[in-house]
Every structure is written in structure tokens, then in C-alpha cells.
């Protein structure tokens, strides 16, 4: 097993505890983050706002950065990508249990890679592919109203059905509209759990990089919206601001094309995952010796700048948490997680649009896995 694999210990505060703790604040139960009782709770998920990203631009997000002490940083899941992380946020389970183990994963029954964000179809039913009860479903059983606020284009998506089932979806276009909708919900009744999704920073980082002026301007706008929202929300309601992953910028000259080395792609049937966390699926007929040789080749070629490990090693190390039998084939035979500032691609891909992305995430580095957990309203620390 690769040395120094950075898998968080079980006791480390994780993204998986955020929604359940928020629900417990409404129902009177104990919770992982020690949140006090509240009349309502809103969880703001800022896609792509890592703790390191926020700390590096603290002067442009004075409200958020002033609230984020060292103890207000938690860990997201592995791989550090949206599909896996949001499913873990809303179920309270790690990817090995809920089944969304990356961006592109193997659908073994149909011998294909499936996009976990947008590739849902009749052969990948959201209600069964994502295996776990959501916190929203649990809340409804406890008499708590739940709502999810996001863009209209996500309202009926397969991913929404997979990870937000049980919540009433409220569509709102702009940042301001979404926070206004959350405020109306908090003011409209007690014991309401509200999830608010902010995709703009992640989208800007992919297109322009998180160090771009575009990303910085959106951060400033978000900071102002959250500060204003806290001032207007009911005093007895609580707010948590967190993220699914951080972002690193990877310029084009740092792209690594794995097909340039024929030995690496020899015996590979599918290349899934994401550019900073590859899931390498080998031909099913390969024997144990051939599989071991493939792992050795990948380790020799990329071990100086990536963690390279087998599926069994990853599961043993706890990368995915407890892994259900039906989820196991979705994980690559070989996993390649970038340590250096690189991204992996295959120039034989029919669709090469991903190569235009600057901001990247998915791997196990601190920059990608450390995310804020900022408290506001009734949840604010004294």
C-alpha cells in the first residue's frame, strides 16, 4: 500500500455529519457538531469553496473568513468530487455505502462508464443506484419540513432525484433569489430544514481558475449575500456554510496523457473517475498476475507524483468507507490520485472538452479535501 495515504481518521469531523446535525438541532437530539437547538436550519453548500481557497482570499471574503477559525474546517469525502460529496452530505454516508464513488463510474451490468452528475437513464435509476435514505426522508418521518433551493435546471434531474429525494425543490435563479427564498422559508414556519446550493464558484473555477478575477468577484458577491442573510434570518434559526471540495488550478502544460505510454493502457477497458483521481478498469478476463503487473506499471510510471493503489488497498485503507458488495465493481481496479499539480487525460477520448478546465479537484490533497464549516445565526460560536 502506498505510504502516507491521507485518509482521515474516523474521529475527524466530516461533511457526512452536517445535515444530520442540522436536523438534530430541530428535533432535540445530540449531534456531531454540538449544534444548539434552533427553530429552523439552513445549510449553504458552496460548490468548490475549499478552506485553502477561502484562506488565500480572506481579504475578499471578510465575513466568511472572520468566522472560520482552525476548528471550523472539516474533511469532505474521497474522491473529493461533487457527485460523491453531495450524496454523502445528504445521506450522512460515505461513498462506499451510497454508491456514488466518483464522477464517472463503471456500470458493470451494461459495460459502460456513467456520469454520476448527468448520465442518469433507465438503466441507472436514481432511487436505487443511490442506495441510502436521505436526511430529508428521515426528517419527513420525524415531522420536519425539508426544502432544497437551486437553479431550475436541476429541479428534475436524475442527480436531484438521487441525492435530494424527500425535499421539496424550490427553483431560484440568482444568488440573491436563492437566499431570499431561504429567508421566506425560515420565516414561514418552525422546524424547517433548508438546503441551498451555490454552483457559481465551481463553474467559474473550471472555466477560468479559482485564482481568476471572475472567481474572486463571485466570492465577494457570495460573502455579501451570506452576511446580509444572517442579519435578516430569524434569531432562533441557525446556518451552516460548507463545501463539497476545494480546487487547484492545473494549466494545460501540466496535463498528463496516459495513452502516450502504451504500457499504461494495455489491458485497460475503461478509464473513469476524474482527471485528478483516475479509476482504471481492467479487462475482466485478465488473471491475477496480469492485474498485478498492470498495477506495478502504473506505480512505476506515476508513483512519484500520485498515490497509486489497487481497489483492495483503497477499500482496506478506508478511502470509500464501508463498501457494499454491489458498489465494489463501481470502483476502479487501479486508482491513481494526483499528489502533484497535474491532471490525467486520454487523448483518444471522443469528447475532450474536459481538457479546457483549469480548476480541478477529486484527489486526496489538503487543498481538495479540507472544507469550511462556518456557523451563523443560532449556531454561531460565542
Tab-separated table of C-alpha atoms in Angstrom, residues 47 53 107 119 124-125 127 157 183 187 236 274 279 314 359 378:
chain	number	residue	atom	x	y	z
A	47	UNK	CA	-19.553	24.046	-4.580
A	53	UNK	CA	-9.159	28.740	-1.283
A	107	UNK	CA	-21.942	0.340	-14.667
A	119	UNK	CA	-25.688	10.420	-17.030
A	124	UNK	CA	-29.247	3.739	-13.844
A	125	UNK	CA	-32.292	4.553	-11.733
A	127	UNK	CA	-33.726	5.858	-6.473
A	157	UNK	CA	-32.532	15.878	-12.841
A	183	UNK	CA	-35.345	33.557	4.181
A	187	UNK	CA	-39.829	32.917	8.336
A	236	UNK	CA	-33.647	31.457	16.614
A	274	UNK	CA	-11.865	12.321	-12.909
A	279	UNK	CA	-10.425	4.893	-11.844
A	314	UNK	CA	-8.213	1.514	-1.231
A	359	UNK	CA	-9.853	24.444	-11.810
A	378	UNK	CA	-28.252	30.444	16.390
